[in-house]
Short mmCIF file of C-alpha atoms and ligand atoms in Angstrom, two decimals:
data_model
loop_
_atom_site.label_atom_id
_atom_site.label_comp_id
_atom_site.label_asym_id
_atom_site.label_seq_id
_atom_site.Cartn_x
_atom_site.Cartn_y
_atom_site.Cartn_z
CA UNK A 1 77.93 90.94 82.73
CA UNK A 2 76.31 93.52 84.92
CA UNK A 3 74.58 95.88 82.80
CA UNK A 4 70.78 94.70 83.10
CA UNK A 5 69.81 97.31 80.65
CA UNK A 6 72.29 95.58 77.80
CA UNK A 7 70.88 92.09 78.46
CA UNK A 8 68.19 90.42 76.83
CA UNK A 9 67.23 89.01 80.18
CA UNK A 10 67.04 90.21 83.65
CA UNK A 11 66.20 88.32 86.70
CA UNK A 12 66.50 90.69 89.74
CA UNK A 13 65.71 88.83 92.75
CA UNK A 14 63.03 86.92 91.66
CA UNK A 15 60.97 84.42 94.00
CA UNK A 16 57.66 82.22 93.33
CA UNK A 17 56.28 80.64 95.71
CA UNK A 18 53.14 78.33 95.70
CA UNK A 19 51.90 78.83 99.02
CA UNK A 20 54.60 77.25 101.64
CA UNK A 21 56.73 75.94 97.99
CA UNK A 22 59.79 78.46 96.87
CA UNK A 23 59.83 76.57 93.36
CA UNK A 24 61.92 79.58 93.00
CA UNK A 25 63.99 81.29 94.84
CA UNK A 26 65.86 84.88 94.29
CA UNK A 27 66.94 84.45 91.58
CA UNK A 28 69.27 87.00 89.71
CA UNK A 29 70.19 86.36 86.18
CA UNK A 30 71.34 88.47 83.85
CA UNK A 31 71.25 86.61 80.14
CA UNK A 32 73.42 88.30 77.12
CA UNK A 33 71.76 88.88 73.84
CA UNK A 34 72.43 85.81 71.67
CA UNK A 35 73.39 83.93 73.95
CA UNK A 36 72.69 80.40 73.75
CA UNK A 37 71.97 79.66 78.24
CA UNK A 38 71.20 76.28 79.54
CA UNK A 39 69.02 76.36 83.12
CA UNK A 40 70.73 73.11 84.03
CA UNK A 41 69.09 71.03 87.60
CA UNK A 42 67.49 67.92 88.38
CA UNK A 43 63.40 67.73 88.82
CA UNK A 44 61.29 69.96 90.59
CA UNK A 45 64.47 71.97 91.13
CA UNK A 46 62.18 75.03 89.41
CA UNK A 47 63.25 75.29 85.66
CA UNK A 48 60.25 75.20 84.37
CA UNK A 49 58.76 78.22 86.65
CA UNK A 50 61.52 80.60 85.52
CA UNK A 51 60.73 79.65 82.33
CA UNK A 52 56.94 80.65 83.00
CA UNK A 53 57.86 83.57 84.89
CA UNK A 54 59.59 84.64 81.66
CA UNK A 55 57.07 83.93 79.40
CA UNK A 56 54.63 85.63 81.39
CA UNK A 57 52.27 82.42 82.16
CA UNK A 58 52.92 83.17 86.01
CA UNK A 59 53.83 86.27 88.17
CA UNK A 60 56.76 86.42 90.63
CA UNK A 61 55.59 86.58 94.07
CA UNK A 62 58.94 88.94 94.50
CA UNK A 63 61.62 90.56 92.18
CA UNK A 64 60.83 91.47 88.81
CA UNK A 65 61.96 90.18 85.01
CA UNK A 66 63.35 92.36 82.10
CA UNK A 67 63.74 92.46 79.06
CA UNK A 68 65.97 94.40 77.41
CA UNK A 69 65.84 96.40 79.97
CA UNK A 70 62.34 96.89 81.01
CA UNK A 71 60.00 95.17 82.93
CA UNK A 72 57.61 92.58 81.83
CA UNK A 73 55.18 92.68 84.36
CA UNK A 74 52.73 93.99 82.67
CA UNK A 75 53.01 92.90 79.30
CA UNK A 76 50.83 89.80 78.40
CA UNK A 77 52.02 86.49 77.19
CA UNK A 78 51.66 87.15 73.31
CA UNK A 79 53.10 90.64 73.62
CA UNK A 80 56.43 89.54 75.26
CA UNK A 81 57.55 88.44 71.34
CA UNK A 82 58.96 84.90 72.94
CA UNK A 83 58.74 81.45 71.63
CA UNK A 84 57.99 78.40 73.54
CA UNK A 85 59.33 75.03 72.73
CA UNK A 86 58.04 72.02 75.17
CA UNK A 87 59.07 68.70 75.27
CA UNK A 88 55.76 67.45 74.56
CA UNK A 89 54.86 69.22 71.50
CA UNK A 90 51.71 70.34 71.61
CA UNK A 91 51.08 70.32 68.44
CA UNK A 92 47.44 70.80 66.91
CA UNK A 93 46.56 67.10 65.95
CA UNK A 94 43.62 68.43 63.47
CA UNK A 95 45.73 70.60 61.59
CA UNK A 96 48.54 70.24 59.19
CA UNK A 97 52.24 70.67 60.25
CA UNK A 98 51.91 74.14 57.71
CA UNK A 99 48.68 75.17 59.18
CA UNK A 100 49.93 74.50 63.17
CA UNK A 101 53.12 76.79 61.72
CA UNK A 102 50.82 79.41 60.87
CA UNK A 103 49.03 79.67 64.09
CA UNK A 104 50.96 82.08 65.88
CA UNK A 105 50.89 84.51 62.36
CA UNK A 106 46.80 83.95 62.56
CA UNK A 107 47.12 85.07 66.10
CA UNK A 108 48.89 88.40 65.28
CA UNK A 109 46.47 89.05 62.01
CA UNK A 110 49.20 88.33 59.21
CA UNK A 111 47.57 88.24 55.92
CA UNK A 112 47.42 85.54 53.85
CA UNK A 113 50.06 85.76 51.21
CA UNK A 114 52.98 86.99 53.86
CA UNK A 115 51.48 84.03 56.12
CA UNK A 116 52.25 81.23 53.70
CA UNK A 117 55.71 82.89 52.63
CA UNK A 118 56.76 82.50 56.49
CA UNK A 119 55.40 79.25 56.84
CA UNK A 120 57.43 77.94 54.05
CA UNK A 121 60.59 79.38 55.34
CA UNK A 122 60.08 78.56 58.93
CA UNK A 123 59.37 75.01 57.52
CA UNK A 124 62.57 75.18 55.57
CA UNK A 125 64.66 76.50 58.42
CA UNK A 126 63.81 73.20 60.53
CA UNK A 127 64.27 70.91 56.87
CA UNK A 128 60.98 69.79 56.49
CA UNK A 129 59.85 71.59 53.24
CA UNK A 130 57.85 68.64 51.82
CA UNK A 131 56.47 67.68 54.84
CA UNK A 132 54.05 70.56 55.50
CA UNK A 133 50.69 68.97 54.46
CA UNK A 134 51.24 66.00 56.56
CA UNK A 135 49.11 65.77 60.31
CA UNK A 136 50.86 65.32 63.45
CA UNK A 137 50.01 61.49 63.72
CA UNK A 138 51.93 61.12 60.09
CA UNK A 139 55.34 62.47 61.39
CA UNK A 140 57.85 60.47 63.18
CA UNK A 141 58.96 62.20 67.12
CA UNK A 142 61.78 64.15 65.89
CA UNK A 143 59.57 65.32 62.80
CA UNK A 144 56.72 66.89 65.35
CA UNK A 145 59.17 68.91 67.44
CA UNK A 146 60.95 70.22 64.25
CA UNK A 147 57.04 71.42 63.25
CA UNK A 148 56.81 72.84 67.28
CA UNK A 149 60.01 74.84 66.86
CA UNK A 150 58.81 76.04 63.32
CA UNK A 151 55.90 77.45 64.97
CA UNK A 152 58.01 79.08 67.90
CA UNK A 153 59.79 80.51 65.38
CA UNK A 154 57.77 81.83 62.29
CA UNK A 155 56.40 85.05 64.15
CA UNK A 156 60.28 85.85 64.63
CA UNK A 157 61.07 86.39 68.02
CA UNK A 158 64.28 87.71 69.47
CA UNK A 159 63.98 84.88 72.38
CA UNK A 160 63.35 81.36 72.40
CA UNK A 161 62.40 79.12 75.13
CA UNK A 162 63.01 75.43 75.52
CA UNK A 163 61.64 73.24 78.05
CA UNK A 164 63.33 69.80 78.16
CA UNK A 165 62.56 69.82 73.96
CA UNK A 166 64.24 67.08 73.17
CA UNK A 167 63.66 64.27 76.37
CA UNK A 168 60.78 62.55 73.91
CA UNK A 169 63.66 61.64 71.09
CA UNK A 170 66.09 58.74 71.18
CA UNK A 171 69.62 59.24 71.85
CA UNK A 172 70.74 59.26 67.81
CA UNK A 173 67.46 61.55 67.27
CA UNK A 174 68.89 63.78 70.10
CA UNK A 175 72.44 64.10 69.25
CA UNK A 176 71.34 65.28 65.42
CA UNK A 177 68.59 67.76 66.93
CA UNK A 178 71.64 69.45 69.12
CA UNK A 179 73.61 70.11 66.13
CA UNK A 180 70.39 71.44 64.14
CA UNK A 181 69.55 73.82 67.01
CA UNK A 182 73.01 75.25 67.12
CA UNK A 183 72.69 75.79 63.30
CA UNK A 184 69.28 77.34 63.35
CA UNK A 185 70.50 79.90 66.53
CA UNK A 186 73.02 80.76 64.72
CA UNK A 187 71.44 81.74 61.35
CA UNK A 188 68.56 83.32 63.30
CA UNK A 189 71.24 84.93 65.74
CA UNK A 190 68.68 84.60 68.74
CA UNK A 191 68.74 84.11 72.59
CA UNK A 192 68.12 80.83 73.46
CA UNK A 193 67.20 79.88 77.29
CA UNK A 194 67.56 75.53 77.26
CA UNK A 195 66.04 73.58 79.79
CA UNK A 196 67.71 70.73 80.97
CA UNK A 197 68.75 68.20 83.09
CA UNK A 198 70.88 66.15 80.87
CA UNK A 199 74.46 67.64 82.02
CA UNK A 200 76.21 66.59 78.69
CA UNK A 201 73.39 68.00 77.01
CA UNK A 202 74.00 71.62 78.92
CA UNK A 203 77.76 70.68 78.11
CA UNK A 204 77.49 70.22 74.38
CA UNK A 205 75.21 73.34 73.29
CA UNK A 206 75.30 76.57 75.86
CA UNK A 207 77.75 79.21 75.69
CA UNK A 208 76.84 79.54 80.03
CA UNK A 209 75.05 77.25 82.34
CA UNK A 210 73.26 77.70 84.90
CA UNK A 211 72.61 75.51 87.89
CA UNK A 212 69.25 75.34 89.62
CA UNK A 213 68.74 73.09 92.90
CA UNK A 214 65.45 73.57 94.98
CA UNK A 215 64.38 76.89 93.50
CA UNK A 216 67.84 78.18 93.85
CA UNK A 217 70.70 79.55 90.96
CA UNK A 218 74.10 78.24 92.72
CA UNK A 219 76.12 78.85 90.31
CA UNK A 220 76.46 80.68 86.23
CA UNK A 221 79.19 79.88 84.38
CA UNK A 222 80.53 78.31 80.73
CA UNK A 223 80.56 74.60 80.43
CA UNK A 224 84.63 74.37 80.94
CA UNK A 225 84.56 76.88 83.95
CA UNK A 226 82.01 75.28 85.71
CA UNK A 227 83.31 71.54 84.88
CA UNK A 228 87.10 72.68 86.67
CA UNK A 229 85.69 75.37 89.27
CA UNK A 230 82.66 73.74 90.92
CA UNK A 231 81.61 76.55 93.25
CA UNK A 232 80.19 73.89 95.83
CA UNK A 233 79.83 70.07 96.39
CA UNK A 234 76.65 70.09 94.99
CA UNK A 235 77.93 71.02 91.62
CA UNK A 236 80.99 69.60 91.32
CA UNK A 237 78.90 65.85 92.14
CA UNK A 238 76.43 67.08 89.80
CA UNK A 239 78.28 67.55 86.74
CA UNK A 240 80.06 63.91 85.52
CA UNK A 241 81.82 61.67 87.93
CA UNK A 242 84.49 63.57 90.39
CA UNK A 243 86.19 62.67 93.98
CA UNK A 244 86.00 65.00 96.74
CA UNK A 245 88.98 64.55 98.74
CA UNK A 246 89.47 66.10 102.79
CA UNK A 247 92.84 67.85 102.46
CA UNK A 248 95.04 68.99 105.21
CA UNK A 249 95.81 72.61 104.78
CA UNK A 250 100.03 73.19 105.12
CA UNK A 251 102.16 75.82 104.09
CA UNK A 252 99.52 78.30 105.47
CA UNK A 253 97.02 76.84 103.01
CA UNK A 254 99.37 77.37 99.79
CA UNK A 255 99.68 73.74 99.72
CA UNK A 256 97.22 70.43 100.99
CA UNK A 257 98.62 66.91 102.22
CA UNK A 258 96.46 63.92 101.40
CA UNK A 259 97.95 60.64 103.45
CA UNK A 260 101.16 61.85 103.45
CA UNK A 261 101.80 63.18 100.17
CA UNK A 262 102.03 67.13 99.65
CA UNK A 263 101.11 69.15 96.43
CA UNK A 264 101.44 72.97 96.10
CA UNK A 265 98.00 74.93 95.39
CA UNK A 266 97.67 77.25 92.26
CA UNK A 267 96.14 79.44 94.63
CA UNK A 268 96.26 79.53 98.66
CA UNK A 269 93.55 78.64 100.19
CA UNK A 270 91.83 79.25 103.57
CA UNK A 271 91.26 75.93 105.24
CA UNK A 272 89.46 73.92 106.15
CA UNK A 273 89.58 72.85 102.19
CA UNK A 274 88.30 69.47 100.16
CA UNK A 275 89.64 68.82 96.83
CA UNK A 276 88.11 67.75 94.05
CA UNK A 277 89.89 65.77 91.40
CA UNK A 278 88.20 64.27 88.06
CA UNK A 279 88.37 60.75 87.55
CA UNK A 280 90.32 61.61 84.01
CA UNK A 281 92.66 63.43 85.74
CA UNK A 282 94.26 61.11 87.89
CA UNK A 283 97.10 58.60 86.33
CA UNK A 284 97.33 55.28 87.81
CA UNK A 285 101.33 54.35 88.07
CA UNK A 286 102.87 50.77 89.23
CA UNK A 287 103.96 51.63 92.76
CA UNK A 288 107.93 50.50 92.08
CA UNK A 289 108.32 53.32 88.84
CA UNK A 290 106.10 56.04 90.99
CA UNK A 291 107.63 55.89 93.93
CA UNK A 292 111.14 56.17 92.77
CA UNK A 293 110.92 59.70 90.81
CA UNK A 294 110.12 61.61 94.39
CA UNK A 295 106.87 63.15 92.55
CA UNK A 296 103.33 63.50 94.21
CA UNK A 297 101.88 60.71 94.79
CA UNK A 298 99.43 58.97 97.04
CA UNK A 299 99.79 55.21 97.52
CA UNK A 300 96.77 53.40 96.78
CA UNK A 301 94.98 49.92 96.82
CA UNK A 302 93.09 49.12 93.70
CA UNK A 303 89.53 48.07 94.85
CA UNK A 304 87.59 47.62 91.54
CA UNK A 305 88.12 47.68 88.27
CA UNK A 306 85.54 48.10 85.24
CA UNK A 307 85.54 48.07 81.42
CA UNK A 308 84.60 50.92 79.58
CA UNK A 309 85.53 50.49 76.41
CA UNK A 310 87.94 52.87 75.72
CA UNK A 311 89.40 52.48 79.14
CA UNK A 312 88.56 51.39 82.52
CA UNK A 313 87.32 52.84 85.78
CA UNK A 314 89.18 52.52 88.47
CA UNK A 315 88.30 53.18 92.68
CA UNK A 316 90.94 53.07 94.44
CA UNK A 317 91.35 53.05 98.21
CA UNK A 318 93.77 55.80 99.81
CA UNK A 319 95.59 54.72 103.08
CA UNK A 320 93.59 57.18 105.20
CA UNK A 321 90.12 55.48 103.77
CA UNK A 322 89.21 57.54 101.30
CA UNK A 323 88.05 57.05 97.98
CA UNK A 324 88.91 57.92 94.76
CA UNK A 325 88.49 57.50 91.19
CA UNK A 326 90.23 57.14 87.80
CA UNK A 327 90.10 56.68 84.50
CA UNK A 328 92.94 54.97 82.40
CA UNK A 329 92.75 55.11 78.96
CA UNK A 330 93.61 52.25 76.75
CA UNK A 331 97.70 52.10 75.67
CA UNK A 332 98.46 53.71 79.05
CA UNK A 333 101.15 51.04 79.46
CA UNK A 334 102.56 53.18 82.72
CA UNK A 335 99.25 51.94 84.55
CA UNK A 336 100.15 48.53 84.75
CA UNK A 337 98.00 45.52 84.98
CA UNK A 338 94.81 46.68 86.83
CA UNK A 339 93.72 44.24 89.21
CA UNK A 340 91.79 44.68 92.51
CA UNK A 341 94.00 44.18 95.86
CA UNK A 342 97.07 45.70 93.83
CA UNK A 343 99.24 48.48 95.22
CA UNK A 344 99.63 51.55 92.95
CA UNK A 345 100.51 55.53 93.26
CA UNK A 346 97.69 57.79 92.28
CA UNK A 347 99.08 61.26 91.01
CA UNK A 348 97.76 64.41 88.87
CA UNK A 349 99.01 67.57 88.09
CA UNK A 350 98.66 70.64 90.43
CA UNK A 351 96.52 72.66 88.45
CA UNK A 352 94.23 69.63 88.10
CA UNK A 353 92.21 70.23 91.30
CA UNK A 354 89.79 72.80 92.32
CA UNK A 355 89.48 73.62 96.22
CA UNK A 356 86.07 73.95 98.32
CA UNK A 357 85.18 75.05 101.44
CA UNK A 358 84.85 71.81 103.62
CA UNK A 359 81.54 70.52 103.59
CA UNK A 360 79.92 71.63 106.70
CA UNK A 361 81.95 75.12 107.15
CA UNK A 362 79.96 77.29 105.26
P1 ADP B 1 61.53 71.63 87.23
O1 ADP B 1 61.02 72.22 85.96
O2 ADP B 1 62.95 71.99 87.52
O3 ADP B 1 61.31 70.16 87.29
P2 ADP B 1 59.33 73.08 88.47
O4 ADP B 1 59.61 74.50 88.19
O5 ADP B 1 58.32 72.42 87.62
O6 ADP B 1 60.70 72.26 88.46
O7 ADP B 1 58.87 72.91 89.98
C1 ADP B 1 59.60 73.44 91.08
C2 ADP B 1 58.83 73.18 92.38
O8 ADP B 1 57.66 73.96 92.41
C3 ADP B 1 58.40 71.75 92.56
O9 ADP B 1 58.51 71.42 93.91
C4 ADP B 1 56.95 71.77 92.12
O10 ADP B 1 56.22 70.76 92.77
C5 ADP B 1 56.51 73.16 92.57
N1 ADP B 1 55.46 73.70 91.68
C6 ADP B 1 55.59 74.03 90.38
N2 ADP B 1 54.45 74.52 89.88
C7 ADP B 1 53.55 74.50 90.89
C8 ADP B 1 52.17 74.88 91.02
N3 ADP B 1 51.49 75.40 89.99
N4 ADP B 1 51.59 74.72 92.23
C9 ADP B 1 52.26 74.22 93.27
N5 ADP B 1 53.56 73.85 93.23
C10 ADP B 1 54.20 73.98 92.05
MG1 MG B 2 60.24 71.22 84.27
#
């Protein structure tokens, strides 16, 4: 997308700095009308301030924000029609769950009657219908933050912020709460900017995610895009387990060798490369079967083997000292018996690698 006046959001080069602190740093984001975007980084990696910058709690020290095509910059908090969702609530302890619902409409002079008919279906929206006369203190966790994204909601914005919303909730309590926030975006058919830095969580609900590292957006993309095509180390380490593998460039970079064994690239590539494989997609195969067939394959020296479950992890050493990792799945009788010190072929299928520029070249 590249049409700031069709998105909901525009970043355009925005930086905020706190004195000698970029918590953010030129930033450029363009976010689609209901689109459900997750701001995906570790802490202090400056969610949170792009949020604010958004919601108009804080003012870029550079670039500006849109929305729908014009700037913000001079429209107040209240005015920017946006709700906020934190993880902590903030919920009104001396009022009801109905009466901290109503709030915002107070704010914005709704009457009365038109007040209580929103309440009721922002309360119903977030399935807590009965629950409306109850304090905060009465209601469990997950109860509270259903009441805070009532209340984000009930004055009908076109965007919705969430910071971290659901870190407070147990893992059950979190899973359900994913699945109810899907629902509820799509009934309401709003734009949803997540805040994360749970990577399965960014995984599970956003249509695109983006990843922040100190103050900086390296890289926008959806979940399955961004899970095959890391754009840098930093990302591909980032999201779920992977090995990054030095690769000899041959063929004039159409192909890589890794201790002797050659593979064809989907694409050529300019070296020097790395390679980076996911655990999942490498199959473990007795050396004596492998090596017979002529396929690709790198001989490899089991070095530790652990139970998952459903499978086991596997590191395995590669002749030329590197490291990588597996998966096997249970019933993957090709694998053989797993057992550290034992000689096997790792292999995977060509278009099961992405290539990066060598760490340290760019
Ligand atoms: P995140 O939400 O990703 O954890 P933040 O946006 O809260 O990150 O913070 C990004 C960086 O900016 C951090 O280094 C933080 O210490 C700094 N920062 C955030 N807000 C302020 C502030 N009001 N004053 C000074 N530094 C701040
Ligand atoms: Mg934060």
């Amino acid at each position: 997308m590249t049409d700031a006046s069709l998105a909901a959001v525009s970043f355009q080069g925005v930086t905020k700095r706190y004195g000698p602190v970029a918590a953010v740093s030129d930033v450029s984001l363009d976010i689609a009308s209901g689109e459900f975007f997750a701001l995906l980084g570790s802490s202090g990696s400056g969610k949170t301030t792009l949020l604010m910058l958004l919601a108009g709690f804080d003012k870029p020290t550079e670039g500006s924000v849109l929305m729908s095509g014009t700037s913000v910059s001079d429209v107040p908090p209240h005015r920017r029609q946006i709700g906020v969702v934190f993880q902590n609530y903030a919920l009104f302890p001396h009022m009801t769950a109905a009466e901290n619902v109503a709030y915002p409409l107070k704010m914005r002079g709704v009457g009365r009657a038109d007040r209580e008919a929103r309440v009721n279906a922002a309360l119903s929206l977030v399935n807590l219908t009965d629950r409306g006369a109850s304090y905060p203190s009465q209601l469990s966790g997950g109860q509270q933050q259903r009441v805070a994204l009532a209340r984000s909601l009930v004055f009908g914005p076109s965007l919705l912020l969430m910071d971290e919303p659901l870190g407070a909730l147990d893992r059950r309590l979190r899973d359900q709460m994913q699945l109810e926030l899907k629902r509820i975006q799509g009934e309401l058919g709003i734009t949803v900017i997540y805040v994360t830095h749970d990577q399965s969580e960014a995984m599970a609900m956003a249509n695109r995610i983006g990843i922040m590292a100190g103050g900086r957006l390296l890289q926008v993309a959806d979940p399955e895009t961004i899970y095959a095509a890391p754009s840098s180390h930093f990302v591909a380490r980032f999201l779920g387990e992977c090995s990054i593998l030095r690769a000899t460039a041959i063929d004039n970079g159409r192909g890589y060798e890794i201790a002797g064994a050659r593979q064809a690239l989907p694409l050529a590539t300019a070296a020097p490369f790395d390679i980076v494989v996911r655990p999942e997609n490498v199959a473990v195969r007795s050396a004596t079967s492998a090596a017979a067939d002529g396929a690709f394959g790198i001989p490899a020296k089991i070095r530790d083997v652990t139970y998952l479950g459903a499978g086991w992890r596997v590191t395995l050493a590669l002749p030329d000292g590197q490291s990588l990792l597996a998966t096997v799945v249970r019933g993957d009788e090709a694998a053989g018996r797993l057992e550290p010190g034992k000689d096997v072929i790792a292999r995977w299928a060509p278009g099961a690698v992405a290539v990066l520029p060598a760490e340290g070249t760019i």
